CSV table of C-alpha atoms in Angstrom, one decimal:
chain,number,residue,atom,x,y,z
A,981,MET,CA,121.6,318.4,5.3
A,982,THR,CA,118.5,320.5,5.5
A,983,VAL,CA,118.0,322.9,2.6
A,984,LYS,CA,116.7,326.3,3.7
A,985,ARG,CA,113.7,327.2,1.6
A,986,ARG,CA,113.4,330.7,0.3
A,987,ARG,CA,110.0,332.4,0.0
A,988,THR,CA,108.8,333.1,-3.5
A,989,LYS,CA,108.9,336.6,-4.8
A,990,GLY,CA,105.7,338.4,-4.0
A,991,SER,CA,104.6,336.0,-1.3
A,992,GLY,CA,105.4,338.4,1.5
A,993,GLY,CA,107.7,338.1,4.5
A,994,ILE,CA,107.6,338.3,8.3
A,995,SER,CA,109.8,340.2,10.7
A,996,LYS,CA,110.1,339.2,14.3
A,997,PRO,CA,108.8,341.5,17.1
A,998,LYS,CA,110.7,344.7,17.4
A,999,SER,CA,110.8,347.2,20.2
A,1000,ASN,CA,107.0,347.7,19.9
A,1001,GLY,CA,106.4,344.0,20.2
A,1002,LEU,CA,104.5,343.7,17.0
A,1003,TYR,CA,104.9,341.0,14.3
A,1004,GLU,CA,105.0,342.5,10.8
A,1005,TYR,CA,104.0,340.8,7.5
A,1006,SER,CA,104.9,342.8,4.4
A,1007,MET,CA,105.0,342.5,0.6
A,1008,GLU,CA,106.5,344.7,-2.0
A,1009,LEU,CA,103.9,345.9,-4.6
A,1010,PRO,CA,104.2,347.5,-8.0
A,1011,PRO,CA,104.6,351.3,-8.0
A,1012,ASP,CA,101.5,353.3,-7.4
A,1013,PRO,CA,99.8,353.7,-10.9
A,1014,ALA,CA,98.7,357.3,-10.0
A,1015,THR,CA,102.0,358.6,-8.6
A,1016,GLY,CA,104.7,356.1,-9.5
A,1017,LYS,CA,105.8,356.0,-5.9
A,1018,ARG,CA,106.9,352.8,-4.1
A,1019,ARG,CA,104.1,350.7,-2.4
A,1020,ARG,CA,104.2,348.0,0.2
A,1021,LEU,CA,101.4,346.0,1.8
A,1022,VAL,CA,102.1,346.0,5.5
A,1023,VAL,CA,100.2,344.4,8.4
A,1024,ARG,CA,101.2,344.4,12.1
A,1025,ALA,CA,99.8,342.7,15.2
A,1026,LYS,CA,100.9,341.5,18.6
A,1027,ASP,CA,99.9,337.9,17.8
A,1028,GLN,CA,101.7,336.3,14.9
A,1029,ARG,CA,98.7,334.2,13.8
A,1030,VAL,CA,96.5,337.3,13.8
A,1031,ALA,CA,99.1,339.3,11.8
A,1032,LYS,CA,99.4,336.5,9.2
A,1033,ALA,CA,95.6,336.1,8.8
A,1034,ARG,CA,95.1,339.8,8.3
A,1035,PHE,CA,98.0,339.8,5.8
A,1036,GLU,CA,96.5,337.0,3.8
A,1037,THR,CA,93.1,338.8,3.7
A,1038,ARG,CA,94.7,342.0,2.5
A,1039,LYS,CA,96.8,340.2,0.0
A,1040,LYS,CA,93.8,338.4,-1.5
A,1041,GLU,CA,91.9,341.7,-1.7
A,1042,TYR,CA,94.8,343.2,-3.6
A,1043,GLU,CA,95.1,340.3,-6.0
A,1044,ARG,CA,91.3,340.5,-6.7
A,1045,THR,CA,90.9,344.3,-7.0
A,1046,GLY,CA,94.4,345.7,-7.5
A,1047,LYS,CA,93.7,347.9,-4.5
A,1048,THR,CA,95.1,347.7,-1.0
A,1049,GLY,CA,92.5,348.0,1.7
A,1050,GLY,CA,93.2,351.1,3.8
A,1051,SER,CA,95.6,352.5,1.1
A,1052,HIS,CA,95.5,356.2,0.6
A,1053,THR,CA,94.1,357.4,-2.8
A,1054,PRO,CA,96.4,360.1,-4.2
A,1055,GLU,CA,95.4,363.7,-4.7
A,1056,LEU,CA,94.3,364.8,-8.2
A,1057,ARG,CA,97.4,367.0,-8.6
A,1058,ASP,CA,99.7,363.9,-8.2
A,1059,TRP,CA,97.8,361.9,-10.8
A,1060,ILE,CA,97.8,364.8,-13.3
A,1061,ASP,CA,101.5,365.2,-12.9
A,1062,ARG,CA,102.0,361.5,-13.6
A,1063,TRP,CA,99.4,361.6,-16.4
A,1064,LEU,CA,101.2,364.4,-18.2
A,1065,ASN,CA,104.7,362.9,-17.8
A,1066,GLU,CA,103.9,359.3,-18.7
A,1067,ILE,CA,100.7,359.1,-20.7
A,1068,MET,CA,100.4,362.4,-22.6
A,1069,ARG,CA,104.1,363.3,-23.1
A,1070,PRO,CA,104.7,360.5,-25.7
A,1071,GLN,CA,101.5,361.5,-27.6
A,1072,LEU,CA,101.8,365.3,-27.8
A,1073,LYS,CA,104.0,367.8,-29.5
A,1074,PRO,CA,106.1,369.9,-27.1
A,1075,ARG,CA,104.0,373.1,-27.5
A,1076,THR,CA,100.8,371.2,-26.9
A,1077,LEU,CA,102.2,369.5,-23.8
A,1078,GLU,CA,103.4,372.9,-22.6
A,1079,THR,CA,99.8,374.2,-23.0
A,1080,TYR,CA,98.4,371.3,-21.0
A,1081,ARG,CA,100.9,371.9,-18.2
A,1082,SER,CA,100.0,375.6,-18.1
A,1083,ILE,CA,96.3,374.9,-17.8
A,1084,ALA,CA,96.9,372.3,-15.1
A,1085,ASP,CA,99.2,374.6,-13.1
A,1086,SER,CA,97.1,377.8,-13.5
A,1087,CYS,CA,93.5,376.4,-13.4
A,1088,VAL,CA,93.0,372.7,-12.4
A,1089,ASN,CA,95.5,372.3,-9.6
A,1090,PRO,CA,94.8,375.5,-7.7
A,1091,ALA,CA,91.0,374.9,-7.9
A,1092,VAL,CA,90.7,371.2,-7.1
A,1093,GLY,CA,94.2,369.7,-7.2
A,1094,GLY,CA,94.1,368.9,-3.5
A,1095,VAL,CA,91.0,366.6,-3.7
A,1096,ARG,CA,91.5,362.9,-3.6
A,1097,LEU,CA,91.2,361.3,-7.0
A,1098,ASP,CA,88.4,359.0,-6.0
A,1099,LYS,CA,86.4,361.9,-4.4
A,1100,ILE,CA,86.2,364.0,-7.6
A,1101,GLY,CA,82.6,364.6,-8.6
A,1102,PRO,CA,80.5,366.9,-10.7
A,1103,GLN,CA,80.6,369.6,-7.9
A,1104,HIS,CA,84.4,369.8,-8.5
A,1105,PHE,CA,83.9,370.6,-12.2
A,1106,ARG,CA,81.6,373.4,-11.1
A,1107,LEU,CA,84.2,374.7,-8.6
A,1108,LEU,CA,86.8,374.6,-11.4
A,1109,GLU,CA,84.6,376.7,-13.7
A,1110,GLU,CA,83.9,379.2,-11.0
A,1111,TYR,CA,87.6,379.4,-10.1
A,1112,VAL,CA,88.6,380.1,-13.7
A,1113,THR,CA,85.9,382.7,-14.5
A,1114,SER,CA,86.0,384.6,-11.2
A,1115,ASP,CA,88.3,387.4,-9.9
A,1116,ASP,CA,90.0,386.9,-6.5
A,1117,PRO,CA,90.6,390.3,-4.9
A,1118,THR,CA,92.7,388.8,-2.1
A,1119,THR,CA,95.4,387.4,-4.5
A,1120,GLY,CA,94.8,389.8,-7.4
A,1121,ARG,CA,94.0,386.8,-9.7
A,1122,ARG,CA,91.9,388.0,-12.7
A,1123,ALA,CA,89.0,386.1,-14.2
A,1124,ARG,CA,89.8,384.1,-17.4
A,1125,SER,CA,87.5,383.6,-20.3
A,1126,SER,CA,84.8,381.0,-20.7
A,1127,SER,CA,87.0,379.4,-23.4
A,1128,MET,CA,89.7,378.8,-20.8
A,1129,ALA,CA,87.0,377.3,-18.5
A,1130,LEU,CA,86.2,374.8,-21.3
A,1131,HIS,CA,89.8,374.0,-21.9
A,1132,ALA,CA,90.3,373.3,-18.1
A,1133,TYR,CA,87.1,371.1,-18.2
A,1134,GLN,CA,88.4,369.1,-21.2
A,1135,LEU,CA,91.8,368.6,-19.6
A,1136,LEU,CA,90.3,367.3,-16.3
A,1137,SER,CA,87.9,365.1,-18.2
A,1138,LYS,CA,90.7,363.5,-20.2
A,1139,ALA,CA,92.8,363.0,-17.1
A,1140,LEU,CA,90.0,361.3,-15.3
A,1141,LYS,CA,89.1,359.2,-18.4
A,1142,ASP,CA,92.6,357.8,-18.4
A,1143,ALA,CA,92.4,357.3,-14.6
A,1144,VAL,CA,89.4,355.0,-15.3
A,1145,ALA,CA,91.4,353.1,-18.0
A,1146,GLU,CA,94.2,352.7,-15.4
A,1147,GLY,CA,91.8,351.2,-12.9
A,1148,LEU,CA,92.3,354.1,-10.4
A,1149,ILE,CA,88.6,355.1,-10.3
A,1150,ASP,CA,85.4,353.4,-11.4
A,1151,SER,CA,83.9,356.1,-13.6
A,1152,ASN,CA,84.5,359.6,-15.0
A,1153,PRO,CA,82.4,362.3,-13.3
A,1154,ALA,CA,82.8,364.4,-16.4
A,1155,ASP,CA,80.2,362.1,-18.0
A,1156,ARG,CA,77.7,363.5,-15.5
A,1157,THR,CA,78.7,367.1,-15.8
A,1158,PRO,CA,77.6,369.6,-18.5
A,1159,ARG,CA,80.4,371.3,-20.4
A,1160,PRO,CA,80.9,375.0,-19.7
A,1161,ARG,CA,79.2,377.3,-22.1
A,1162,VAL,CA,81.5,379.4,-24.2
A,1163,THR,CA,80.6,383.1,-24.7
A,1164,GLN,CA,81.7,384.3,-28.1
A,1165,GLN,CA,83.9,387.3,-27.7
A,1166,GLN,CA,84.1,390.2,-30.2
A,1167,VAL,CA,87.4,390.1,-32.0
A,1168,ASP,CA,88.7,393.5,-33.0
A,1169,ILE,CA,90.0,393.4,-36.6
A,1170,LEU,CA,91.1,395.9,-39.3
A,1171,THR,CA,88.9,396.7,-42.2
A,1172,PRO,CA,90.2,396.2,-45.7
A,1173,ALA,CA,90.9,399.9,-46.0
A,1174,GLN,CA,92.8,399.9,-42.7
A,1175,ALA,CA,94.8,396.8,-43.8
A,1176,ALA,CA,95.8,398.7,-47.0
A,1177,ARG,CA,96.8,401.7,-44.9
A,1178,MET,CA,99.0,399.6,-42.6
A,1179,ILE,CA,100.7,397.9,-45.6
A,1180,GLY,CA,101.1,401.2,-47.5
A,1181,MET,CA,102.7,403.0,-44.6
A,1182,GLU,CA,105.2,400.2,-43.7
A,1183,THR,CA,108.7,401.5,-44.3
A,1184,ASP,CA,110.6,398.1,-44.1
A,1185,PRO,CA,110.3,396.0,-47.4
A,1186,MET,CA,110.3,392.7,-45.6
A,1187,ASN,CA,107.7,393.7,-43.1
A,1188,GLN,CA,105.5,395.1,-45.9
A,1189,LEU,CA,105.7,391.8,-47.7
A,1190,MET,CA,104.9,389.9,-44.5
A,1191,TRP,CA,101.8,392.1,-43.8
A,1192,ARG,CA,100.6,391.5,-47.4
A,1193,ILE,CA,100.9,387.8,-46.9
A,1194,ALA,CA,99.2,387.9,-43.6
A,1195,PHE,CA,96.1,389.7,-45.0
A,1196,LEU,CA,95.9,387.9,-48.4
A,1197,THR,CA,96.6,384.3,-47.3
A,1198,GLY,CA,95.2,384.2,-43.7
A,1199,LEU,CA,98.4,382.3,-42.6
A,1200,ARG,CA,98.8,381.8,-38.9
A,1201,GLN,CA,101.8,383.6,-37.4
A,1202,GLY,CA,104.0,380.5,-37.2
A,1203,GLU,CA,103.1,379.4,-40.7
A,1204,ARG,CA,104.1,382.8,-42.1
A,1205,LEU,CA,107.3,383.0,-40.2
A,1206,GLY,CA,108.2,379.4,-41.3
A,1207,ILE,CA,107.8,380.0,-45.1
A,1208,THR,CA,110.7,378.5,-47.1
A,1209,PRO,CA,111.3,378.8,-50.9
A,1210,SER,CA,110.6,375.1,-51.3
A,1211,GLU,CA,106.9,375.8,-50.3
A,1212,LEU,CA,106.5,378.0,-53.4
A,1213,ILE,CA,105.2,375.6,-56.1
A,1214,GLN,CA,103.3,375.8,-59.4
A,1215,VAL,CA,99.8,374.1,-59.5
A,1216,ASP,CA,97.7,374.5,-62.7
A,1217,ASP,CA,100.1,377.3,-63.8
A,1218,VAL,CA,99.3,379.2,-60.6
A,1219,THR,CA,102.0,380.0,-58.0
A,1220,CYS,CA,100.9,378.6,-54.7
A,1221,LEU,CA,102.2,378.4,-51.1
A,1222,SER,CA,102.2,374.8,-50.0
A,1223,ILE,CA,102.0,375.0,-46.2
A,1224,ASN,CA,104.1,372.2,-44.8
A,1225,TRP,CA,105.8,373.8,-41.8
A,1226,GLN,CA,105.2,376.2,-38.9
A,1227,LEU,CA,107.8,378.0,-36.8
A,1228,GLN,CA,107.7,377.5,-33.1
A,1229,ARG,CA,109.9,378.5,-30.2
A,1230,ILE,CA,110.0,375.7,-27.6
A,1231,LYS,CA,112.2,375.7,-24.6
A,1232,ASP,CA,113.7,372.3,-23.6
A,1233,ALA,CA,111.8,370.6,-26.4
A,1234,ASP,CA,111.4,366.8,-26.1
A,1235,PHE,CA,109.7,365.5,-29.2
A,1236,PRO,CA,107.8,362.2,-29.1
A,1237,ALA,CA,108.7,359.6,-31.7
A,1238,GLY,CA,107.0,360.3,-35.0
A,1239,VAL,CA,106.8,364.1,-34.7
A,1240,GLU,CA,108.7,365.4,-37.7
A,1241,HIS,CA,110.7,368.6,-37.0
A,1242,ARG,CA,113.7,370.6,-37.9
A,1243,ASP,CA,116.0,372.1,-35.3
A,1244,LEU,CA,117.0,375.6,-36.2
A,1245,GLY,CA,118.9,376.2,-33.0
A,1246,GLY,CA,118.2,378.6,-30.2
A,1247,ASP,CA,114.9,376.8,-29.2
A,1248,GLU,CA,113.5,377.5,-32.7
A,1249,TYR,CA,111.9,374.6,-34.6
A,1250,LEU,CA,110.0,374.0,-37.8
A,1251,ILE,CA,107.2,371.6,-37.1
A,1252,ARG,CA,104.5,370.1,-39.3
A,1253,PRO,CA,101.0,371.6,-38.9
A,1254,LYS,CA,99.1,370.1,-36.1
A,1255,THR,CA,96.2,368.8,-38.3
A,1256,LYS,CA,95.7,367.5,-41.8
A,1257,SER,CA,93.8,370.6,-42.7
A,1258,GLY,CA,96.9,372.7,-41.8
A,1259,HIS,CA,98.6,371.2,-44.9
A,1260,ARG,CA,97.0,373.2,-47.6
A,1261,LEU,CA,97.6,375.1,-50.9
A,1262,ILE,CA,97.1,378.8,-51.0
A,1263,PRO,CA,97.2,380.5,-54.4
A,1264,LEU,CA,99.1,383.8,-54.7
A,1265,THR,CA,98.0,386.7,-56.9
A,1266,PRO,CA,100.5,387.3,-59.7
A,1267,GLU,CA,101.6,390.6,-57.9
A,1268,LEU,CA,102.2,388.8,-54.6
A,1269,ALA,CA,103.9,385.8,-56.2
A,1270,THR,CA,106.3,388.2,-58.1
A,1271,ALA,CA,107.1,390.2,-54.9
A,1272,LEU,CA,107.8,387.0,-52.9
A,1273,ALA,CA,110.0,385.5,-55.6
A,1274,ALA,CA,112.0,388.8,-55.8
A,1275,TRP,CA,112.4,388.8,-52.0
A,1276,VAL,CA,113.7,385.2,-52.1
A,1277,GLU,CA,116.3,386.1,-54.7
A,1278,GLU,CA,117.3,389.2,-52.8
A,1279,CYS,CA,117.8,387.5,-49.5
A,1280,GLY,CA,119.6,384.5,-51.1
A,1281,ALA,CA,117.6,381.9,-49.3
A,1282,GLY,CA,118.2,378.3,-50.2
A,1283,PRO,CA,115.3,375.9,-50.8
A,1284,ASP,CA,114.9,375.0,-47.1
A,1285,ASP,CA,115.9,378.3,-45.6
A,1286,LEU,CA,113.5,380.7,-43.9
A,1287,ILE,CA,112.8,383.7,-46.1
A,1288,PHE,CA,111.9,386.0,-43.2
A,1289,THR,CA,114.8,386.4,-40.8
A,1290,THR,CA,116.7,388.9,-38.6
A,1291,ASN,CA,120.4,388.7,-39.3
A,1292,GLY,CA,119.9,385.2,-40.6
A,1293,ARG,CA,118.0,384.0,-37.5
A,1294,PRO,CA,114.3,383.2,-37.3
A,1295,ILE,CA,112.0,386.0,-36.3
A,1296,SER,CA,110.5,385.1,-32.9
A,1297,PRO,CA,106.7,385.4,-32.4
A,1298,MET,CA,107.4,388.2,-29.8
A,1299,GLY,CA,109.7,390.0,-32.3
A,1300,ASP,CA,107.0,389.7,-35.0
A,1301,THR,CA,104.3,391.0,-32.7
A,1302,ARG,CA,106.6,394.0,-31.8
A,1303,ARG,CA,107.0,394.8,-35.6
A,1304,TRP,CA,103.2,394.4,-36.0
A,1305,ARG,CA,102.4,396.9,-33.3
A,1306,GLN,CA,104.9,399.4,-34.6
A,1307,ALA,CA,103.3,399.2,-38.0
A,1308,LEU,CA,99.8,399.8,-36.5
A,1309,GLU,CA,101.1,402.8,-34.5
A,1310,ARG,CA,102.8,404.2,-37.6
A,1311,ALA,CA,99.5,404.0,-39.5
A,1312,GLY,CA,97.5,405.4,-36.7
A,1313,LEU,CA,95.4,402.3,-36.3
A,1314,PRO,CA,93.9,400.6,-33.3
A,1315,ARG,CA,96.1,397.9,-31.6
A,1316,VAL,CA,94.7,394.5,-32.8
A,1317,ARG,CA,96.3,391.1,-32.5
A,1318,VAL,CA,98.5,389.6,-35.2
A,1319,HIS,CA,96.0,386.7,-35.4
A,1320,SER,CA,93.3,389.2,-36.4
A,1321,ALA,CA,94.7,389.3,-39.9
A,1322,ARG,CA,93.2,385.8,-40.4
A,1323,HIS,CA,89.8,387.3,-39.3
A,1324,THR,CA,90.2,390.2,-41.8
A,1325,MET,CA,91.0,387.7,-44.5
A,1326,ALA,CA,88.0,385.5,-43.6
A,1327,THR,CA,85.7,388.6,-43.5
A,1328,MET,CA,86.9,389.7,-46.9
A,1329,LEU,CA,86.2,386.3,-48.4
A,1330,THR,CA,82.7,386.3,-46.9
A,1331,GLU,CA,81.9,389.8,-48.1
A,1332,ALA,CA,83.2,388.8,-51.6
A,1333,GLY,CA,80.6,386.0,-51.7
A,1334,VAL,CA,83.1,383.2,-51.5
A,1335,ASP,CA,81.4,379.9,-50.6
A,1336,GLU,CA,82.0,378.3,-47.3
A,1337,GLN,CA,83.8,375.2,-48.7
A,1338,THR,CA,86.4,377.4,-50.4
A,1339,ARG,CA,86.9,379.6,-47.3
A,1340,ILE,CA,87.4,376.4,-45.2
A,1341,LEU,CA,90.1,375.1,-47.5
A,1342,LEU,CA,92.0,378.5,-47.7
A,1343,MET,CA,91.9,379.2,-44.0
A,1344,GLY,CA,92.9,375.7,-43.0
A,1345,HIS,CA,90.1,375.2,-40.5
A,1346,THR,CA,89.9,371.8,-38.8
A,1347,LYS,CA,86.5,371.2,-40.4
A,1348,ALA,CA,88.3,370.8,-43.8
A,1349,SER,CA,89.5,367.4,-42.7
A,1350,THR,CA,86.0,366.1,-42.8
A,1351,THR,CA,85.0,367.7,-46.1
A,1352,ALA,CA,86.4,365.3,-48.7
A,1353,GLY,CA,83.8,366.5,-51.2
A,1354,TYR,CA,85.5,369.9,-51.4
A,1355,THR,CA,88.8,368.6,-52.8
A,1356,HIS,CA,87.6,369.0,-56.4
A,1357,LEU,CA,88.3,372.7,-56.2
A,1358,ASN,CA,91.4,373.5,-58.3
A,1359,ALA,CA,94.0,376.2,-57.9
A,1360,HIS,CA,92.2,378.5,-60.3
A,1361,ASP,CA,89.0,378.3,-58.2
A,1362,LEU,CA,91.0,379.2,-55.1
A,1363,LEU,CA,92.9,382.0,-56.8
A,1364,GLY,CA,89.6,383.6,-57.7
A,1365,ALA,CA,88.7,383.8,-54.0
A,1366,VAL,CA,92.1,385.3,-53.1
A,1367,THR,CA,91.9,387.8,-55.9
A,1368,SER,CA,88.6,389.0,-54.6
A,1369,ALA,CA,90.2,389.7,-51.2
A,1370,ASP,CA,93.1,391.5,-53.0
A,1371,ARG,CA,90.7,393.8,-54.8
A,1372,MET,CA,89.1,394.8,-51.5
A,1373,ILE,CA,92.4,395.8,-50.0
A,1374,ARG,CA,93.4,397.7,-53.2
A,1375,ALA,CA,90.0,399.5,-53.4
């Protein structure tokens, strides 16, 4: 009895002539590394021997290079979509991934997303920068800042760097393209006297305490809204805030493994600061420490509960911004961003003569992670800096 031999997997197969009279040799390939879509190596010819010879040539080329001769290189937008979903998603916190998607959708894809991945060159980086920083009267699109142009450049550069690692392209054109220059924009901030006026004219006790903390600690909005009683600790007999969490609102959050977080419900989460420098100690003046302790007792917050809430629920960033604007209007002050309180704090520290190392530690700037020599500063040293800022607001 003759045993019918089966072809080995991946060796390819032949189909007899169909209505078009062509022999077809085909082989299933791994999914496209750029798009994840199914791929097949297919060769057709009227003569079976010709079809087989061409197929073997294409197959050897694929085995040697990982590429199929005549295959279509995907568009940049297809690669970026796969890159975000499969490569970056496991690495990034949900909010950061959300930012990446926003930059891709609003800047990179509209500008150069339709270009084939292997055709991207330095000229496309220039087109991207022009797109981001220019108005488009026909669509009503407004120009974005030079900082956004840099963010778009960095995202595209990273996506192409990973495309090189995946073997999709030979080199990264970003290596041959200058980075966009960032023009520093003037940030409107309140003076110490204006900050004092805003605090003094606030009618809500909780809001008043929040504004004092904003101006005298330089906390970011999410850090301030995420304060819990357990973060109030004693160091060298000084009451300090140990910044361990930040409040974030994230829709449909999907946290990668290793990202520590606490689910507060309603798309609200407490997440660890994004950098090592975000974890820091901020001394409180005796008056502010007393006021904060009294508020914790009044609201009955447990060790891991938020101390600033609305009917027991976290205060959203939008809700906090609305309170901030109402406070500015009540005090007759110009409308400045919530984040400007950090700039006011940094300015007061500078004007008080506080050295750069201390300012870096208090503000939680990324540079602090590379300044190991500054860790000798104790709580009393830092308290002196905070007290200087407090005096300026009280003056």
